[in-house]
Amino acid sequence: MTGIISSGEKRLVVVSGRAYPELAEAVAKELKTELLPTTAYDFANGEIYVRFNESVRGADAFVIQSYTQDLNKWLVEQLIMVDALKRASAKRITVVAPSYPYARQDKKHQGREPISARLVADLFKTAGADRIMSVDLHASQSQGFFNGPLDHLYAMPVLVDYVKTRVGADKDKITVVSPDAGRVRVAEKWANRLGGCSLAFVHKTRDTTKPNHAVANRVVGEVEGKHCVLVDDMIDTGGTIAEAVKVLLASGAADVIVAATHGILSDPATQRLSECGAREVVVTNTLPIEGSKRFDKLTVLSIAPLLARAIKEVFDDGSVTSLFDGPVA
C-alpha cells in the first residue's frame, strides 16, 4: 500500500491536507514513501468531506497541514482528518503543523480576550490527536497548552547554516539583532551559533489595539560597520522587520540579512521587504510562498528534511531532541 512504511509490526502513515501538499510530498520523499491516497472536497455550503482510501488500522499516522490563507478552513480540515483517523482505528495520531495556527494569541493582553492558541490545542486533543509537532512556536510556553507530547522543532540550524555562507566567519564583523526586546533570548542563541558574535536589539512600541502595528524607534547595541543578521520567528505584513532594517542602516550597519522561520508575507509584506534596504530575506517553507509574494532578494529554504527526521524519530520511539546540538530555545 502507498503512504505506509512498515517496521516490524509498526506502520507509518503520512497524510496531507490540501493547504500545502507540496511540503507534505517533500517530507514523504525524504521518508522514502508516498502520501496516503485521500479523498477531500468541499460541499456547496462550505462543509469539508474527507475519506482515506486505504486502511490505517493500527498505523502510526502523521497528519501534515500548513496554515496559509483561509487558515480557519485548513484548521477545520486537519481536525476532520484527525477525527477520521481516530474512527478508522489508527493507533497513534500526530498533528504536524509546521506553523502553529493562532500562535500569537498565546496570552491575554487585555481583559475579555481569548487565549486562542490554547483553544486550538484543546481542539486537536478532542479530535483525537495523541501528539503535536510544530516548528518555532511564537512562545515556547505554548507547549504546555496541549495535554500530551508536543515536539517543538527549531529551524535555527537550517537558517544558521545558510546565513554562515552569506556573512563569513569573522565574528567581529557580525551582529545578531532582535527586532524587539522580547526576542533577545533567541538572538542570543543565534549569536552563539555564529561563533559568539555581538548582540543588539531594536527598541519598538506596539499598539495592542491595532493588529500588525509597531514602530521601530532606535537600536540598542553596536551595529556600525557590522553585517547585521536580523532574526525573528515570523514575518507577516513585514512592517516591524522593514522598519528595523531601516533603523539599522541609519545607525551605520554595513548591511542587513533578515532570517525568519515562517514567511507569512501578508500584503504589503513583499513591497515593504523588497524596498527596505535588506541585502537578503531568508525564510523556510513552513508556509507556501506563491510567485506573487516572491522577490529578487528572497531566499526560501526547505524545512522538509527536518520534519522528516523528526517524524522518523517519533515513529522509531527515538529522541527528537537529538536532532539539535543542545537546547536552542
mmCIF file of C-alpha atoms in Angstrom:
data_model
loop_
_atom_site.group_PDB
_atom_site.id
_atom_site.type_symbol
_atom_site.label_atom_id
_atom_site.label_comp_id
_atom_site.label_asym_id
_atom_site.label_seq_id
_atom_site.Cartn_x
_atom_site.Cartn_y
_atom_site.Cartn_z
ATOM 1 C CA MET A 1 0.000 0.000 0.000
ATOM 2 C CA THR A 2 1.216 3.528 -0.733
ATOM 3 C CA GLY A 3 1.770 6.071 2.010
ATOM 4 C CA ILE A 4 2.892 3.430 4.521
ATOM 5 C CA ILE A 5 6.300 2.440 5.904
ATOM 6 C CA SER A 6 6.477 -0.826 7.818
ATOM 7 C CA SER A 7 8.880 -1.513 10.676
ATOM 8 C CA GLY A 8 8.183 -4.936 12.154
ATOM 9 C CA GLU A 9 4.613 -4.716 13.343
ATOM 10 C CA LYS A 10 4.562 -0.914 13.168
ATOM 11 C CA ARG A 11 3.219 1.053 10.209
ATOM 12 C CA LEU A 12 3.880 4.715 9.479
ATOM 13 C CA VAL A 13 1.274 6.634 7.507
ATOM 14 C CA VAL A 14 1.844 10.131 6.114
ATOM 15 C CA VAL A 15 -1.307 12.128 5.378
ATOM 16 C CA SER A 16 -1.613 15.607 3.869
ATOM 17 C CA GLY A 17 -4.264 18.262 3.965
ATOM 18 C CA ARG A 18 -4.975 20.369 0.901
ATOM 19 C CA ALA A 19 -3.425 23.642 2.087
ATOM 20 C CA TYR A 20 0.154 22.881 1.010
ATOM 21 C CA PRO A 21 0.551 19.339 -0.340
ATOM 22 C CA GLU A 22 3.923 20.184 -1.896
ATOM 23 C CA LEU A 23 5.574 20.333 1.526
ATOM 24 C CA ALA A 24 3.959 17.064 2.606
ATOM 25 C CA GLU A 25 5.130 15.432 -0.627
ATOM 26 C CA ALA A 26 8.677 16.632 0.047
ATOM 27 C CA VAL A 27 8.516 15.179 3.575
ATOM 28 C CA ALA A 28 7.209 11.866 2.232
ATOM 29 C CA LYS A 29 10.022 11.796 -0.342
ATOM 30 C CA GLU A 30 12.580 12.272 2.450
ATOM 31 C CA LEU A 31 10.964 9.319 4.234
ATOM 32 C CA LYS A 32 11.067 7.295 1.009
ATOM 33 C CA THR A 33 7.326 6.803 0.933
ATOM 34 C CA GLU A 34 4.226 8.383 -0.617
ATOM 35 C CA LEU A 35 1.288 10.249 0.847
ATOM 36 C CA LEU A 36 -1.730 8.154 1.753
ATOM 37 C CA PRO A 37 -4.342 8.451 -1.024
ATOM 38 C CA THR A 38 -7.095 10.689 0.311
ATOM 39 C CA THR A 39 -10.393 11.991 -0.981
ATOM 40 C CA ALA A 40 -11.150 15.528 0.207
ATOM 41 C CA TYR A 41 -13.508 18.148 -1.136
ATOM 42 C CA ASP A 42 -15.905 20.938 -0.146
ATOM 43 C CA PHE A 43 -19.675 20.733 -0.247
ATOM 44 C CA ALA A 44 -21.597 23.622 -1.742
ATOM 45 C CA ASN A 45 -22.239 25.118 1.693
ATOM 46 C CA GLY A 46 -18.539 25.024 2.626
ATOM 47 C CA GLU A 47 -18.550 21.830 4.700
ATOM 48 C CA ILE A 48 -15.466 19.621 4.228
ATOM 49 C CA TYR A 49 -15.520 15.911 3.396
ATOM 50 C CA VAL A 50 -12.509 13.647 3.993
ATOM 51 C CA ARG A 51 -12.021 9.909 3.449
ATOM 52 C CA PHE A 52 -8.806 7.873 3.409
ATOM 53 C CA ASN A 53 -8.678 5.440 0.519
ATOM 54 C CA GLU A 54 -6.619 2.765 2.299
ATOM 55 C CA SER A 55 -6.737 1.142 5.726
ATOM 56 C CA VAL A 56 -4.981 2.920 8.591
ATOM 57 C CA ARG A 57 -5.909 0.402 11.302
ATOM 58 C CA GLY A 58 -3.089 0.131 13.826
ATOM 59 C CA ALA A 59 -0.957 2.699 11.997
ATOM 60 C CA ASP A 60 1.216 5.488 13.382
ATOM 61 C CA ALA A 61 -0.317 8.393 11.436
ATOM 62 C CA PHE A 62 1.198 11.827 10.809
ATOM 63 C CA VAL A 63 -1.206 14.483 9.509
ATOM 64 C CA ILE A 64 0.613 17.365 7.816
ATOM 65 C CA GLN A 65 -1.170 20.672 7.285
ATOM 66 C CA SER A 66 0.193 24.172 6.744
ATOM 67 C CA TYR A 67 -1.822 27.214 7.680
ATOM 68 C CA THR A 68 -1.823 29.596 4.774
ATOM 69 C CA GLN A 69 -4.628 31.869 3.567
ATOM 70 C CA ASP A 70 -8.077 30.664 4.663
ATOM 71 C CA LEU A 71 -6.432 29.462 7.866
ATOM 72 C CA ASN A 72 -9.709 28.585 9.572
ATOM 73 C CA LYS A 73 -10.722 26.272 6.729
ATOM 74 C CA TRP A 74 -7.440 24.385 6.887
ATOM 75 C CA LEU A 75 -7.642 24.101 10.660
ATOM 76 C CA VAL A 76 -11.083 22.507 10.415
ATOM 77 C CA GLU A 77 -9.868 20.196 7.652
ATOM 78 C CA GLN A 78 -6.980 18.947 9.809
ATOM 79 C CA LEU A 79 -9.342 18.402 12.738
ATOM 80 C CA ILE A 80 -11.656 16.382 10.496
ATOM 81 C CA MET A 81 -8.713 14.319 9.210
ATOM 82 C CA VAL A 82 -7.655 13.542 12.784
ATOM 83 C CA ASP A 83 -11.210 12.503 13.627
ATOM 84 C CA ALA A 84 -11.365 10.275 10.552
ATOM 85 C CA LEU A 85 -8.083 8.592 11.507
ATOM 86 C CA LYS A 86 -9.296 8.033 15.065
ATOM 87 C CA ARG A 87 -12.531 6.457 13.870
ATOM 88 C CA ALA A 88 -10.562 4.298 11.406
ATOM 89 C CA SER A 89 -8.578 2.824 14.337
ATOM 90 C CA ALA A 90 -5.193 4.462 13.774
ATOM 91 C CA LYS A 91 -3.021 3.518 16.762
ATOM 92 C CA ARG A 92 -1.351 6.911 17.239
ATOM 93 C CA ILE A 93 -2.072 10.247 15.545
ATOM 94 C CA THR A 94 0.424 13.085 15.342
ATOM 95 C CA VAL A 95 -0.640 16.525 14.149
ATOM 96 C CA VAL A 96 2.206 18.053 12.123
ATOM 97 C CA ALA A 97 1.603 21.811 11.986
ATOM 98 C CA PRO A 98 4.848 23.388 10.735
ATOM 99 C CA SER A 99 3.400 26.817 11.512
ATOM 100 C CA TYR A 100 1.113 26.545 14.539
ATOM 101 C CA PRO A 101 -2.264 28.270 13.995
ATOM 102 C CA TYR A 102 -3.178 31.197 16.275
ATOM 103 C CA ALA A 103 0.331 31.019 17.787
ATOM 104 C CA ARG A 104 0.418 34.764 18.513
ATOM 105 C CA GLN A 105 -2.721 34.570 20.652
ATOM 106 C CA ASP A 106 -0.885 32.784 23.465
ATOM 107 C CA LYS A 107 -1.876 35.106 26.329
ATOM 108 C CA LYS A 108 -4.303 37.844 27.292
ATOM 109 C CA HIS A 109 -3.096 41.383 26.635
ATOM 110 C CA GLN A 110 -6.377 42.916 27.805
ATOM 111 C CA GLY A 111 -9.497 41.794 29.612
ATOM 112 C CA ARG A 112 -12.135 39.703 27.835
ATOM 113 C CA GLU A 113 -9.667 38.320 25.280
ATOM 114 C CA PRO A 114 -9.354 34.615 24.351
ATOM 115 C CA ILE A 115 -6.211 32.508 24.516
ATOM 116 C CA SER A 116 -6.764 31.042 21.082
ATOM 117 C CA ALA A 117 -3.518 29.046 20.930
ATOM 118 C CA ARG A 118 -4.747 27.035 23.923
ATOM 119 C CA LEU A 119 -8.154 26.554 22.304
ATOM 120 C CA VAL A 120 -6.502 25.126 19.173
ATOM 121 C CA ALA A 121 -4.556 22.633 21.315
ATOM 122 C CA ASP A 122 -7.784 21.587 23.038
ATOM 123 C CA LEU A 123 -9.494 21.115 19.659
ATOM 124 C CA PHE A 124 -6.713 18.831 18.442
ATOM 125 C CA LYS A 125 -6.940 16.776 21.632
ATOM 126 C CA THR A 126 -10.706 16.478 21.396
ATOM 127 C CA ALA A 127 -10.474 15.415 17.754
ATOM 128 C CA GLY A 128 -8.209 12.538 18.768
ATOM 129 C CA ALA A 129 -4.622 13.725 18.365
ATOM 130 C CA ASP A 130 -2.073 11.988 20.590
ATOM 131 C CA ARG A 131 0.837 14.268 19.746
ATOM 132 C CA ILE A 132 1.630 17.617 18.079
ATOM 133 C CA MET A 133 4.728 18.557 16.117
ATOM 134 C CA SER A 134 5.467 22.169 15.193
ATOM 135 C CA VAL A 135 8.368 24.430 14.226
ATOM 136 C CA ASP A 136 9.430 27.543 16.153
ATOM 137 C CA LEU A 137 6.389 28.292 18.260
ATOM 138 C CA HIS A 138 5.853 32.003 18.790
ATOM 139 C CA ALA A 139 6.053 31.409 22.546
ATOM 140 C CA SER A 140 7.786 28.293 23.897
ATOM 141 C CA GLN A 141 5.390 28.056 26.843
ATOM 142 C CA SER A 142 2.624 27.189 24.363
ATOM 143 C CA GLN A 143 3.994 23.640 24.527
ATOM 144 C CA GLY A 144 2.092 23.353 27.805
ATOM 145 C CA PHE A 145 -1.260 24.039 26.162
ATOM 146 C CA PHE A 146 -1.536 20.510 24.746
ATOM 147 C CA ASN A 147 -2.317 17.664 27.121
ATOM 148 C CA GLY A 148 0.227 15.296 25.620
ATOM 149 C CA PRO A 149 3.635 15.313 23.926
ATOM 150 C CA LEU A 150 4.423 18.351 21.794
ATOM 151 C CA ASP A 151 7.603 18.202 19.732
ATOM 152 C CA HIS A 152 8.951 21.735 19.365
ATOM 153 C CA LEU A 153 11.312 21.729 16.383
ATOM 154 C CA TYR A 154 13.788 24.501 15.638
ATOM 155 C CA ALA A 155 14.595 25.867 12.192
ATOM 156 C CA MET A 156 17.627 27.720 13.567
ATOM 157 C CA PRO A 157 20.190 25.097 12.430
ATOM 158 C CA VAL A 158 18.792 25.235 8.873
ATOM 159 C CA LEU A 159 18.841 29.031 8.804
ATOM 160 C CA VAL A 160 22.206 29.426 10.549
ATOM 161 C CA ASP A 161 23.982 27.046 8.162
ATOM 162 C CA TYR A 162 22.828 29.174 5.235
ATOM 163 C CA VAL A 163 23.485 32.552 6.855
ATOM 164 C CA LYS A 164 27.053 31.499 7.678
ATOM 165 C CA THR A 165 27.723 31.252 3.952
ATOM 166 C CA ARG A 166 26.495 34.840 3.494
ATOM 167 C CA VAL A 167 28.207 36.716 6.344
ATOM 168 C CA GLY A 168 31.562 34.930 6.562
ATOM 169 C CA ALA A 169 33.400 33.545 9.565
ATOM 170 C CA ASP A 170 34.732 36.732 11.200
ATOM 171 C CA LYS A 171 32.534 37.047 14.286
ATOM 172 C CA ASP A 172 33.881 40.552 14.997
ATOM 173 C CA LYS A 173 32.177 41.806 11.848
ATOM 174 C CA ILE A 174 28.766 40.271 12.653
ATOM 175 C CA THR A 175 25.981 41.457 14.948
ATOM 176 C CA VAL A 176 22.821 39.452 15.535
ATOM 177 C CA VAL A 177 19.828 41.730 16.019
ATOM 178 C CA SER A 178 16.487 41.040 17.653
ATOM 179 C CA PRO A 179 13.584 43.081 16.215
ATOM 180 C CA ASP A 180 12.343 43.734 19.771
ATOM 181 C CA ALA A 181 13.340 43.124 23.378
ATOM 182 C CA GLY A 182 11.080 40.069 23.622
ATOM 183 C CA ARG A 183 13.112 38.050 21.103
ATOM 184 C CA VAL A 184 16.545 38.760 22.594
ATOM 185 C CA ARG A 185 16.905 35.249 24.011
ATOM 186 C CA VAL A 186 16.509 33.745 20.546
ATOM 187 C CA ALA A 187 19.028 36.259 19.180
ATOM 188 C CA GLU A 188 21.472 35.142 21.879
ATOM 189 C CA LYS A 189 21.190 31.561 20.626
ATOM 190 C CA TRP A 190 21.890 32.796 17.104
ATOM 191 C CA ALA A 191 24.917 34.761 18.307
ATOM 192 C CA ASN A 192 26.315 31.649 19.998
ATOM 193 C CA ARG A 193 25.839 29.549 16.884
ATOM 194 C CA LEU A 194 27.598 32.188 14.794
ATOM 195 C CA GLY A 195 30.671 31.893 16.969
ATOM 196 C CA GLY A 196 29.904 34.304 19.775
ATOM 197 C CA CYS A 197 29.312 37.480 17.799
ATOM 198 C CA SER A 198 27.853 40.673 19.289
ATOM 199 C CA LEU A 199 24.178 41.231 20.004
ATOM 200 C CA ALA A 200 21.762 44.144 19.619
ATOM 201 C CA PHE A 201 18.030 44.758 19.589
ATOM 202 C CA VAL A 202 15.642 47.307 18.145
ATOM 203 C CA HIS A 203 13.501 49.116 20.684
ATOM 204 C CA LYS A 204 9.940 49.320 19.418
ATOM 205 C CA THR A 205 6.492 50.228 20.653
ATOM 206 C CA ARG A 206 3.308 48.332 19.787
ATOM 207 C CA ASP A 207 -0.343 49.309 19.991
ATOM 208 C CA THR A 208 -2.120 46.140 21.184
ATOM 209 C CA THR A 209 -5.461 47.525 19.992
ATOM 210 C CA LYS A 210 -4.259 47.532 16.365
ATOM 211 C CA PRO A 211 -3.196 44.359 14.527
ATOM 212 C CA ASN A 212 0.183 44.290 12.764
ATOM 213 C CA HIS A 213 1.164 47.732 14.005
ATOM 214 C CA ALA A 214 4.525 48.510 15.613
ATOM 215 C CA VAL A 215 7.019 51.371 15.459
ATOM 216 C CA ALA A 216 10.797 50.830 15.497
ATOM 217 C CA ASN A 217 12.483 53.589 17.494
ATOM 218 C CA ARG A 218 16.219 53.022 18.000
ATOM 219 C CA VAL A 219 18.959 50.394 18.163
ATOM 220 C CA VAL A 220 20.350 49.220 21.486
ATOM 221 C CA GLY A 221 23.832 47.800 20.829
ATOM 222 C CA GLU A 222 26.741 48.336 18.443
ATOM 223 C CA VAL A 223 25.907 47.877 14.761
ATOM 224 C CA GLU A 224 28.038 50.462 12.979
ATOM 225 C CA GLY A 225 30.050 48.842 10.200
ATOM 226 C CA LYS A 226 28.682 45.400 11.058
ATOM 227 C CA HIS A 227 26.996 42.725 8.971
ATOM 228 C CA CYS A 228 23.684 42.569 10.825
ATOM 229 C CA VAL A 229 21.578 39.411 10.969
ATOM 230 C CA LEU A 230 18.034 40.412 11.941
ATOM 231 C CA VAL A 231 16.216 37.332 13.284
ATOM 232 C CA ASP A 232 12.560 36.609 14.064
ATOM 233 C CA ASP A 233 10.174 33.663 14.153
ATOM 234 C CA MET A 234 7.793 35.012 11.512
ATOM 235 C CA ILE A 235 7.223 37.798 9.012
ATOM 236 C CA ASP A 236 3.578 38.708 8.492
ATOM 237 C CA THR A 237 2.948 42.128 6.944
ATOM 238 C CA GLY A 238 6.639 42.958 7.191
ATOM 239 C CA GLY A 239 6.174 46.299 8.928
ATOM 240 C CA THR A 240 8.269 45.515 12.015
ATOM 241 C CA ILE A 241 11.115 43.948 10.030
ATOM 242 C CA ALA A 242 11.197 46.632 7.334
ATOM 243 C CA GLU A 243 11.328 49.431 9.904
ATOM 244 C CA ALA A 244 14.027 47.591 11.870
ATOM 245 C CA VAL A 245 16.150 47.243 8.731
ATOM 246 C CA LYS A 246 15.850 50.972 8.055
ATOM 247 C CA VAL A 247 16.817 51.825 11.640
ATOM 248 C CA LEU A 248 19.856 49.533 11.454
ATOM 249 C CA LEU A 249 21.063 51.034 8.176
ATOM 250 C CA ALA A 250 20.512 54.550 9.520
ATOM 251 C CA SER A 251 22.618 53.544 12.529
ATOM 252 C CA GLY A 252 25.556 52.653 10.301
ATOM 253 C CA ALA A 253 25.145 48.916 9.664
ATOM 254 C CA ALA A 254 27.175 47.735 6.665
ATOM 255 C CA ASP A 255 24.268 45.574 5.501
ATOM 256 C CA VAL A 256 21.344 43.574 6.890
ATOM 257 C CA ILE A 257 20.263 39.986 6.284
ATOM 258 C CA VAL A 258 16.806 39.076 7.592
ATOM 259 C CA ALA A 259 16.257 35.481 8.752
ATOM 260 C CA ALA A 260 12.873 34.145 9.877
ATOM 261 C CA THR A 261 11.216 30.739 10.074
ATOM 262 C CA HIS A 262 7.669 31.454 8.917
ATOM 263 C CA GLY A 263 7.151 33.579 5.812
ATOM 264 C CA ILE A 264 3.500 34.529 6.129
ATOM 265 C CA LEU A 265 4.070 37.573 3.900
ATOM 266 C CA SER A 266 0.608 39.099 4.041
ATOM 267 C CA ASP A 267 0.171 42.194 1.863
ATOM 268 C CA PRO A 268 2.053 44.529 1.692
ATOM 269 C CA ALA A 269 4.998 42.484 3.015
ATOM 270 C CA THR A 270 6.573 41.822 -0.388
ATOM 271 C CA GLN A 271 6.725 45.504 -1.245
ATOM 272 C CA ARG A 272 7.980 46.501 2.195
ATOM 273 C CA LEU A 273 10.712 43.875 2.286
ATOM 274 C CA SER A 274 11.894 44.428 -1.271
ATOM 275 C CA GLU A 275 12.188 48.186 -0.681
ATOM 276 C CA CYS A 276 13.523 48.330 2.911
ATOM 277 C CA GLY A 277 17.184 48.010 2.007
ATOM 278 C CA ALA A 278 17.853 44.482 3.302
ATOM 279 C CA ARG A 279 20.595 42.633 1.465
ATOM 280 C CA GLU A 280 18.600 39.390 1.635
ATOM 281 C CA VAL A 281 15.479 37.961 3.311
ATOM 282 C CA VAL A 282 15.735 34.268 4.243
ATOM 283 C CA VAL A 283 12.751 32.157 5.317
ATOM 284 C CA THR A 284 11.821 28.469 5.348
ATOM 285 C CA ASN A 285 8.932 26.832 3.513
ATOM 286 C CA THR A 286 6.783 26.020 6.548
ATOM 287 C CA LEU A 287 4.196 28.014 4.594
ATOM 288 C CA PRO A 288 3.723 28.171 0.822
ATOM 289 C CA ILE A 289 5.093 31.299 -0.829
ATOM 290 C CA GLU A 290 3.451 31.717 -4.209
ATOM 291 C CA GLY A 291 5.036 33.551 -7.095
ATOM 292 C CA SER A 292 3.262 36.846 -6.412
ATOM 293 C CA LYS A 293 4.920 37.031 -2.980
ATOM 294 C CA ARG A 294 8.437 36.318 -4.188
ATOM 295 C CA PHE A 295 11.038 38.969 -4.948
ATOM 296 C CA ASP A 296 14.675 39.061 -6.012
ATOM 297 C CA LYS A 297 16.173 39.233 -2.509
ATOM 298 C CA LEU A 298 14.017 36.431 -1.066
ATOM 299 C CA THR A 299 15.580 33.022 -0.337
ATOM 300 C CA VAL A 300 13.378 30.078 0.715
ATOM 301 C CA LEU A 301 14.989 27.092 2.472
ATOM 302 C CA SER A 302 13.320 23.677 2.742
ATOM 303 C CA ILE A 303 12.150 22.506 6.165
ATOM 304 C CA ALA A 304 11.136 19.079 4.776
ATOM 305 C CA PRO A 305 14.345 17.224 5.794
ATOM 306 C CA LEU A 306 13.973 18.422 9.401
ATOM 307 C CA LEU A 307 10.297 17.401 9.559
ATOM 308 C CA ALA A 308 11.084 14.010 8.054
ATOM 309 C CA ARG A 309 13.873 13.341 10.553
ATOM 310 C CA ALA A 310 11.598 14.300 13.449
ATOM 311 C CA ILE A 311 8.796 12.059 12.156
ATOM 312 C CA LYS A 312 11.247 9.159 11.833
ATOM 313 C CA GLU A 313 12.477 9.681 15.413
ATOM 314 C CA VAL A 314 8.915 9.681 16.758
ATOM 315 C CA PHE A 315 7.995 6.610 14.725
ATOM 316 C CA ASP A 316 11.082 4.755 15.974
ATOM 317 C CA ASP A 317 10.483 5.928 19.573
ATOM 318 C CA GLY A 318 13.781 7.779 19.369
ATOM 319 C CA SER A 319 14.804 11.230 20.574
ATOM 320 C CA VAL A 320 13.625 14.355 18.772
ATOM 321 C CA THR A 321 15.957 16.385 20.996
ATOM 322 C CA SER A 322 18.912 14.540 19.454
ATOM 323 C CA LEU A 323 18.246 16.388 16.187
ATOM 324 C CA PHE A 324 19.605 19.579 17.733
ATOM 325 C CA ASP A 325 23.028 20.350 19.168
ATOM 326 C CA GLY A 326 21.805 21.120 22.654
ATOM 327 C CA PRO A 327 18.847 23.331 23.608
ATOM 328 C CA VAL A 328 18.206 26.237 21.265
ATOM 329 C CA ALA A 329 15.315 27.944 22.997
#
